[in-house]
Short mmCIF file of C-alpha atoms in Angstrom, two decimals:
data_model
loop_
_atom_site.label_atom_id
_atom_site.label_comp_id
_atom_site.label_asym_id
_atom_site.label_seq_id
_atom_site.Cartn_x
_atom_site.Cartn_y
_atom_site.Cartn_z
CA UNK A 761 0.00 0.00 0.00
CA UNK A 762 1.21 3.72 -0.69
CA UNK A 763 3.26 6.12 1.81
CA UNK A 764 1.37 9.45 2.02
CA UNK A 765 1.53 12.96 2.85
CA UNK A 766 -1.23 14.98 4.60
CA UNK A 767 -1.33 18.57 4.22
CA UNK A 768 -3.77 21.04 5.69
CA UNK A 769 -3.38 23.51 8.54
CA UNK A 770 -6.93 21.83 10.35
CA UNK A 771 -5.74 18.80 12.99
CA UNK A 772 -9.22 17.66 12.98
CA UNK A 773 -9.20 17.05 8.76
CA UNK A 774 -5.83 15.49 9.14
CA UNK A 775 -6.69 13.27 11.82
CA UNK A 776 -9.97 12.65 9.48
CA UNK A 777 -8.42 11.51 6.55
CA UNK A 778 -5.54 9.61 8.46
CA UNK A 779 -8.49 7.09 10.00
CA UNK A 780 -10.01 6.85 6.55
CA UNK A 781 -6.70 5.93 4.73
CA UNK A 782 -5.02 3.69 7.59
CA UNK A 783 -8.51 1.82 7.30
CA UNK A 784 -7.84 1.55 3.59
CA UNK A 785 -4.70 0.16 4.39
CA UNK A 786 -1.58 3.08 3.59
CA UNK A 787 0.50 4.53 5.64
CA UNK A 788 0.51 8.17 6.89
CA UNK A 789 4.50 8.74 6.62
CA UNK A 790 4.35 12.79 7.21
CA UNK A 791 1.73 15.77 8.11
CA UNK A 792 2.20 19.28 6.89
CA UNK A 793 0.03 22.37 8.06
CA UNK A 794 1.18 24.83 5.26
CA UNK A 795 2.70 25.06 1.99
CA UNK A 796 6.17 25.30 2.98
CA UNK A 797 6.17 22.77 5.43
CA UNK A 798 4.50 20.18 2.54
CA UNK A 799 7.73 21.63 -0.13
CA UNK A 800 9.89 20.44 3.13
CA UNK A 801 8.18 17.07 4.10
CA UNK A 802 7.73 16.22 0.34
CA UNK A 803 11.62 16.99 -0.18
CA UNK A 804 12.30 14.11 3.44
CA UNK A 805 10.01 11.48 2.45
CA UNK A 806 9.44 11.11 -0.62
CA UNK A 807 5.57 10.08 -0.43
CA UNK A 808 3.93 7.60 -3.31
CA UNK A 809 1.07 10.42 -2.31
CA UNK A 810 0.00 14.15 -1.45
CA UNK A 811 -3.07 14.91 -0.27
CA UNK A 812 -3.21 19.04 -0.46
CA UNK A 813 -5.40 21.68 1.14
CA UNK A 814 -5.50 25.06 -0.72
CA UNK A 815 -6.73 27.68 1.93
CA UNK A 816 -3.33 26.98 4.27
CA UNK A 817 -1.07 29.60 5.85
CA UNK A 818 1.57 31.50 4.51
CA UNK A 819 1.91 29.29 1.69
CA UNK A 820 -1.32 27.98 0.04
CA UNK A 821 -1.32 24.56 -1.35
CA UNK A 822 -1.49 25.66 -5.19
CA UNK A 823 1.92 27.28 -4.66
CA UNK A 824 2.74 23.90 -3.07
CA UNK A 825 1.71 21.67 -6.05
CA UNK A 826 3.80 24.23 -8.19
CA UNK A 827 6.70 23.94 -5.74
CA UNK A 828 6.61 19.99 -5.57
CA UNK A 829 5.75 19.27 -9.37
CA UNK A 830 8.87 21.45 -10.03
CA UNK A 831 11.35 19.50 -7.79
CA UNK A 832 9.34 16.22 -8.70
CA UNK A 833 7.54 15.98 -11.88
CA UNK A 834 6.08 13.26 -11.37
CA UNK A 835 4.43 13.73 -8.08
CA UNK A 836 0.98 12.60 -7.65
CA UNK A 837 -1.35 14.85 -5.41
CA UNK A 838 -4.60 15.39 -4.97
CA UNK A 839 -6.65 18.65 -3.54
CA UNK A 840 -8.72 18.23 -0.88
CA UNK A 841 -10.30 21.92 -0.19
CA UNK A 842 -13.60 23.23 0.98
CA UNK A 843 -13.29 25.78 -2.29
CA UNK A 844 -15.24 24.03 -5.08
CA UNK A 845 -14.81 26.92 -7.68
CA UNK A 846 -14.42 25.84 -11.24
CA UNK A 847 -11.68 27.88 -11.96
CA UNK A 848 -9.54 26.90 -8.89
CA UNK A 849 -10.11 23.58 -9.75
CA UNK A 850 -8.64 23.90 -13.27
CA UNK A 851 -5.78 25.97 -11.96
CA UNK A 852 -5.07 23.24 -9.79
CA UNK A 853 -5.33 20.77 -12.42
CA UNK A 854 -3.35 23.08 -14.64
CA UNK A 855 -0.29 22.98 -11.72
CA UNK A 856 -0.09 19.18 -11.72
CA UNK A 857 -2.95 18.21 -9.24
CA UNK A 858 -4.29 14.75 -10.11
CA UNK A 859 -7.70 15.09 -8.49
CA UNK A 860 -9.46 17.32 -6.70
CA UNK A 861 -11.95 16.43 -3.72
CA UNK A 862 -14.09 19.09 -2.42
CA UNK A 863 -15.01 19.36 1.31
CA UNK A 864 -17.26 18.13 2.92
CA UNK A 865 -16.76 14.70 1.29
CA UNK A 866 -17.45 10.92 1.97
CA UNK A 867 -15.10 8.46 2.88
CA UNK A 868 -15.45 6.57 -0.59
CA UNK A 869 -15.09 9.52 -2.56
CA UNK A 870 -11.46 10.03 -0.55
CA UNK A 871 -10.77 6.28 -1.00
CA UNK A 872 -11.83 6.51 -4.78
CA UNK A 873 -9.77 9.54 -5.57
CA UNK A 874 -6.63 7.82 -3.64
CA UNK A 875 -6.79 4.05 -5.58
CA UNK A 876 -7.47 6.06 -8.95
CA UNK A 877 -4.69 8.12 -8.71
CA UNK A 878 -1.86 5.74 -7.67
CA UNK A 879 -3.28 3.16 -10.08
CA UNK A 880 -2.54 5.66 -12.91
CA UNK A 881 1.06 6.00 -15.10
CA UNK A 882 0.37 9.65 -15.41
CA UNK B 1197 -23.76 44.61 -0.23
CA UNK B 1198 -25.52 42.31 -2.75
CA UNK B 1199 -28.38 39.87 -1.57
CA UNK B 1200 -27.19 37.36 -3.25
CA UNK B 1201 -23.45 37.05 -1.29
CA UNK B 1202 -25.83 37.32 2.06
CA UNK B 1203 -28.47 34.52 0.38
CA UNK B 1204 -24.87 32.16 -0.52
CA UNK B 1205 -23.96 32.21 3.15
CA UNK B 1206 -27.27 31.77 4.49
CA UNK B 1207 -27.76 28.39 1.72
CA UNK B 1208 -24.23 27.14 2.48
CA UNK B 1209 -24.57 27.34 6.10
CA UNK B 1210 -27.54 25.51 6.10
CA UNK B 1211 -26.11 22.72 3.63
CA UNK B 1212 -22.84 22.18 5.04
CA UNK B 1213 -24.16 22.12 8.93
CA UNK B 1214 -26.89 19.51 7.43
CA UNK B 1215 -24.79 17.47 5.67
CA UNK B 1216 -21.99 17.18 8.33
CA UNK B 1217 -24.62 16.93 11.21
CA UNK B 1218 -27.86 16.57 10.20
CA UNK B 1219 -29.00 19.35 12.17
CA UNK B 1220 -30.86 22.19 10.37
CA UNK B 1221 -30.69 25.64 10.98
CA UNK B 1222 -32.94 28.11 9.73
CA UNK B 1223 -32.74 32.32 8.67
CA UNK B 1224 -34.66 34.41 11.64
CA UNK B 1225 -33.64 37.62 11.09
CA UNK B 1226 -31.20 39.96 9.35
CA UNK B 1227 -29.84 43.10 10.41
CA UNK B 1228 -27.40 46.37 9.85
CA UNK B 1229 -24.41 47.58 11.81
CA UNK B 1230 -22.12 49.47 12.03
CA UNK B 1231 -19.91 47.22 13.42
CA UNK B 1232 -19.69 43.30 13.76
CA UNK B 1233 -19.96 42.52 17.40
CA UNK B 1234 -20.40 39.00 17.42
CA UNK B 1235 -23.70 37.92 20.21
CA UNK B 1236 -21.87 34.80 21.41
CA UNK B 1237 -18.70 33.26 22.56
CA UNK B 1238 -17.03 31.56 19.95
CA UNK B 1239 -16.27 33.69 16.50
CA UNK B 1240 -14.75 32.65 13.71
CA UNK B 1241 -13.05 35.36 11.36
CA UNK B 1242 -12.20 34.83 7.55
CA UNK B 1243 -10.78 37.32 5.11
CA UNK B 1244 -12.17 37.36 1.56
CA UNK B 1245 -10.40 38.64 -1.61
CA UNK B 1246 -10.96 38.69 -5.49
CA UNK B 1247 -13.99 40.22 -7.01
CA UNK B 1248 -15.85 40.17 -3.92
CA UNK B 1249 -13.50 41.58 -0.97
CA UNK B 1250 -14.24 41.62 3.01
CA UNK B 1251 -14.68 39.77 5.85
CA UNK B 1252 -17.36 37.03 7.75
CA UNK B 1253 -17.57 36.13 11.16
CA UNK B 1254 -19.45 33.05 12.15
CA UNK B 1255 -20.72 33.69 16.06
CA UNK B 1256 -22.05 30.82 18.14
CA UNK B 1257 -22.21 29.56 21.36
CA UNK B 1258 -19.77 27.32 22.46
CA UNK B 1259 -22.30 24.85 23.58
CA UNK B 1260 -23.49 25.01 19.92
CA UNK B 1261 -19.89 24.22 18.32
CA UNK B 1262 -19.15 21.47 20.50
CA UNK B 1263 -22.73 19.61 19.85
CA UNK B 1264 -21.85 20.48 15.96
CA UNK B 1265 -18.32 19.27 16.39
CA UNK B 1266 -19.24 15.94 18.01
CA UNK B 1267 -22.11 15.34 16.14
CA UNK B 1268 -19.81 15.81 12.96
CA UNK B 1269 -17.16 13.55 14.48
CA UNK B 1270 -19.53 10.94 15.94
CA UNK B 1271 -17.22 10.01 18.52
CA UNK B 1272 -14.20 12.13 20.33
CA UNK B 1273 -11.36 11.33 22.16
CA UNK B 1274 -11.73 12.61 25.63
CA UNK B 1275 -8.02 13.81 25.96
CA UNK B 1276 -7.90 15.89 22.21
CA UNK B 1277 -10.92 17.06 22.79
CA UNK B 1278 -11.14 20.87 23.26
CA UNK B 1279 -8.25 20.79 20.52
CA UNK B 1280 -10.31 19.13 18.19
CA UNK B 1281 -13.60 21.35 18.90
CA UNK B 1282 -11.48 24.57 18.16
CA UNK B 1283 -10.14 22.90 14.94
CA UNK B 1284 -13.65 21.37 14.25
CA UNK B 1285 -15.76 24.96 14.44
CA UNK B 1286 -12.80 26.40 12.43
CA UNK B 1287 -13.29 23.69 9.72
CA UNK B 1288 -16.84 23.87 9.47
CA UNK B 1289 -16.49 27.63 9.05
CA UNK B 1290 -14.28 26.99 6.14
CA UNK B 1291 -16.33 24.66 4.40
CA UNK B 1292 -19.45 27.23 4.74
CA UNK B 1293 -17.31 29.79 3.58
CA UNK B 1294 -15.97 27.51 0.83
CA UNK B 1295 -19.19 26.37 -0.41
CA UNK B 1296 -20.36 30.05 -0.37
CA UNK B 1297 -17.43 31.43 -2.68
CA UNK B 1298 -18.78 28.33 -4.89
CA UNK B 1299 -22.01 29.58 -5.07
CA UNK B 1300 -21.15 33.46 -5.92
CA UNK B 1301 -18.32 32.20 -8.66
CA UNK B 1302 -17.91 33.59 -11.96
CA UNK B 1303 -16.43 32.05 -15.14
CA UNK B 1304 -13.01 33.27 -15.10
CA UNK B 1305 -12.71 35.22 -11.70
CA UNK B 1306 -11.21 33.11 -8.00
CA UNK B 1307 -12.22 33.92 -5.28
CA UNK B 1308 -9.29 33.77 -2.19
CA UNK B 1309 -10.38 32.87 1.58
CA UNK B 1310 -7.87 33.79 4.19
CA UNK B 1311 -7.27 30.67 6.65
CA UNK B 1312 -10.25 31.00 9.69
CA UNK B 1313 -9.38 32.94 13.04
CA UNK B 1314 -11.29 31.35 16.02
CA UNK B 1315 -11.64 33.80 18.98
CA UNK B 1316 -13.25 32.47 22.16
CA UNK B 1317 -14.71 35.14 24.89
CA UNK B 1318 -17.00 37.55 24.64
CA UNK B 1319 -15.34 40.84 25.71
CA UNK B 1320 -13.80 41.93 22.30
CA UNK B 1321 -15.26 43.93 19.31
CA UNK B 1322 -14.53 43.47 15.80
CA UNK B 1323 -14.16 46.80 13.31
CA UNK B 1324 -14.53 46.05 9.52
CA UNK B 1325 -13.13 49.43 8.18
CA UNK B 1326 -15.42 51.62 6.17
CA UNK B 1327 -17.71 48.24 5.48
CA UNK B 1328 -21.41 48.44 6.73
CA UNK B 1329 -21.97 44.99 8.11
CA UNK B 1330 -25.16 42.78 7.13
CA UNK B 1331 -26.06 40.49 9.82
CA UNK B 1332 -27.73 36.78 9.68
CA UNK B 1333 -29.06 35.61 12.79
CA UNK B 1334 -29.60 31.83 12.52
CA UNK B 1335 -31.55 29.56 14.84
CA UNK B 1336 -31.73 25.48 15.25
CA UNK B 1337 -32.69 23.38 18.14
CA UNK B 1338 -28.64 23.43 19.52
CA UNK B 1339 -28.51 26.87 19.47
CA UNK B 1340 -28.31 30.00 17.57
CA UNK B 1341 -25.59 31.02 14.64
CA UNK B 1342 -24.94 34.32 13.13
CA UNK B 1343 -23.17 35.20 10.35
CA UNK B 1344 -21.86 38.75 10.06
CA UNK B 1345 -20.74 40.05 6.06
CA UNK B 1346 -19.11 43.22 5.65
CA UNK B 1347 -18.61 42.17 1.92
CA UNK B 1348 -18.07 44.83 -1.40
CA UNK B 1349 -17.25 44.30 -5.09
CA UNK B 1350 -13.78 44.89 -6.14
CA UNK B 1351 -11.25 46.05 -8.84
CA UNK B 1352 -9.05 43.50 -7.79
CA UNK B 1353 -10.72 40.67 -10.03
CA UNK B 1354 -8.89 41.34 -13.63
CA UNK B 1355 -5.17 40.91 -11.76
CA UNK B 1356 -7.16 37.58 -10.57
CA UNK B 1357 -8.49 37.37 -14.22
CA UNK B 1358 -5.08 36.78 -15.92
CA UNK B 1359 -4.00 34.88 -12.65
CA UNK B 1360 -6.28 32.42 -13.05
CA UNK B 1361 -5.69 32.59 -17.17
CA UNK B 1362 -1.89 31.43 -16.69
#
């Protein structure tokens, strides 16, 4: 199962998504709580996968994606923000994001996003 | 201030609270003035920017946010859990003010939210300069939530324009 990276300045979505994703079997190998810190944590472990918050302190997690896509091309991350809007989504698509998961979500939609995106060669 | 920002607050409040919780909350009243001072103990501040610019404060009890906060969480660990409340409230905050950007967007044009302040106490008072505030006073059977917008149009969408073109 995959190594991967939680990013978001909330402890409560963190813990969240860590319960959902240690039931699904992968392993939380870092937490970040802004931008930099992900660029940093990225840099250390090496995670099979990011899961990115947007609205994040000091640096926001589309600077982030642009940050770790430019050190690591082929890094896979996925958003995971409570802003839906079209056009952030495509920008974030547009930096390298694989997916983008809008909060509030379900567990399966988390857990769908996750197996789709380290399945893929993209 | 538009309607429709204060009528995108008021739906996504209502949405997000209902789909994390179940609980419903309904509009009771709105109101003017002059300055945001929130009714209740726990406020939570975010900053908007973009073609709408200003700021929202979400005021509730903090009975209220911990019923939402362990509803939304189903179960809590004892020793995290005034940590997690504060974080909780924050998040659901976010998501309201998430979903409302969502509803006011326009093709071409982002909308920025600043990360969410939590204040707890009552004793402080909140100036929004030069912005009239709109206030939405929100009631459900945990407790009452009010949303304060002091909210305007701005010139700083085309800069966000050709950001968002890039």
């Amino acid at each position: 199962m995959a190594k991967i990276l939680l990013v978001d300045d909330a402890a409560i979505m963190r813990m969240m998504l860590q319960e959902i994703l240690e039931e699904a079997g992968h392993t939380i190998v870092g937490e970040a709580e802004n931008g930099q810190e992900a660029f940093d944590k990225y840099k250390e472990l090496k995670p099979d996968l990011t899961l990115m918050d947007i609205t994040m302190p000091n640096v926001d997690g589309i600077k982030a994606v642009q940050m770790i896509k430019e050190f690591d091309p082929g890094a896979k991350i996925i958003m995971c923000s409570a802003m839906g809007q079209k056009e952030l989504v495509l920008k974030a698509i547009k930096c390298g994001a694989k997916d983008f998961i809008i909060k509030p979500f379900q567990e399966k939609r988390v857990i769908e996003a996750v197996n789709r995106v380290l399945g893929s060669s993209l | 201030m538009k309607v429709e920002y204060l009528n995108a607050f008021v739906q996504a409040g209502c949405e997000v609270i209902n789909e994390l919780t179940g609980i419903e909350f309904k509009k009771e009243k709105i109101f003017l003035n002059a300055y945001p001072i929130p009714s209740y103990d726990v406020s939570i501040i975010a900053g908007i920017t973009g073609f709408i610019t200003g700021q929202v404060v979400y005021s509730l009890q903090g009975t209220t946010a911990e019923t939402l906060v362990v509803k939304w969480l189903k179960k809590i660990n004892p020793e995290k859990k005034e940590k997690l409340i504060k974080s909780g409230i924050s998040e659901i905050s976010n998501m309201i003010t998430g979903r409302s950007t969502s509803l006011l967007q326009k093709k071409n044009k982002i909308l920025r939210v600043t990360p969410p302040s939590i204040i707890t106490g009552d004793k402080f008072k909140i100036e929004f300069i030069k912005l009239k505030t709109i206030v939405v006073s929100m009631q459900s059977e945990i407790g009452p939530l009010e949303i304060s917008l002091a909210l305007k149009e701005s010139e700083e969408d085309e800069l966000l324009k050709e950001e968002s073109n890039e």
